[in-house]
């Protein structure tokens, strides 16, 4: 048995259109093989559930950069120790609850920092900054464990904000369009926890992971077969020894890499 663990943006989903159409052949092969497809993203639960619905996916998924694993109730045919149950999911959680995250945003402001989070922007503001529809912006605002931030004041302000975050036991990472304030978790810890459950069900299971950026490093280090997806310019977003490199960017490269992996190991049913 094999399990595919994948990042979304720039990997399974095309960067601007969020289309996974070029990956359909591999997705169909995975479905025929009964191989689980685990979505592992910085996105919120609401955002990942929208992708799952489009894919027809019913496997566990990982949200907000490893803050939590959502496992459909009854997915594994044995009892295991979930941290809690919410609706139709059993959860493993490492993320700091969102109200506490917002409390640290307030502490940054009290320290004289000019910081703006998604919650301050609202649906219209997030849609404008990110180029989202209002529905997409609403899903991005349904945060459980972390907050994207804009920090005014340059490198000095960013360093001070990191100091405030650290004083509260949080991490502030990023430096692109947004900084991300969250607890001390990553995709790798979540993947390792989920892989233990998969290995309990299928002792010989092999996990392949696909990602495109430094943010995926911990996830890729936690799987048996790491696969790097290049950017549209052909650049590789991180250096990872022994990783395979897809021959094309985005979902086209994802499709090729997964099909090659399936050919290598042979399709197996559950």
PDB file of C-alpha atoms in Angstrom, residues 29-30 256-268:
ATOM      1  CA  UNK A  29      -5.088   6.002 -10.711  1.00  0.00           C
ATOM      2  CA  UNK A  30      -4.811   6.656  -6.974  1.00  0.00           C
ATOM      3  CA  UNK A 256       3.960  12.826 -13.812  1.00  0.00           C
ATOM      4  CA  UNK A 257       5.706  12.189 -10.481  1.00  0.00           C
ATOM      5  CA  UNK A 258       2.787  10.291  -8.952  1.00  0.00           C
ATOM      6  CA  UNK A 259       2.251   8.173 -12.070  1.00  0.00           C
ATOM      7  CA  UNK A 260       5.952   7.273 -12.089  1.00  0.00           C
ATOM      8  CA  UNK A 261       5.801   6.347  -8.409  1.00  0.00           C
ATOM      9  CA  UNK A 262       2.734   4.185  -8.996  1.00  0.00           C
ATOM     10  CA  UNK A 263       4.478   2.404 -11.852  1.00  0.00           C
ATOM     11  CA  UNK A 264       7.475   1.809  -9.620  1.00  0.00           C
ATOM     12  CA  UNK A 265       5.688   0.283  -6.665  1.00  0.00           C
ATOM     13  CA  UNK A 266       2.757  -1.277  -8.533  1.00  0.00           C
ATOM     14  CA  UNK A 267      -0.857  -0.404  -7.847  1.00  0.00           C
ATOM     15  CA  UNK A 268      -2.113  -2.082  -4.701  1.00  0.00           C
TER      16      UNK A 268
END
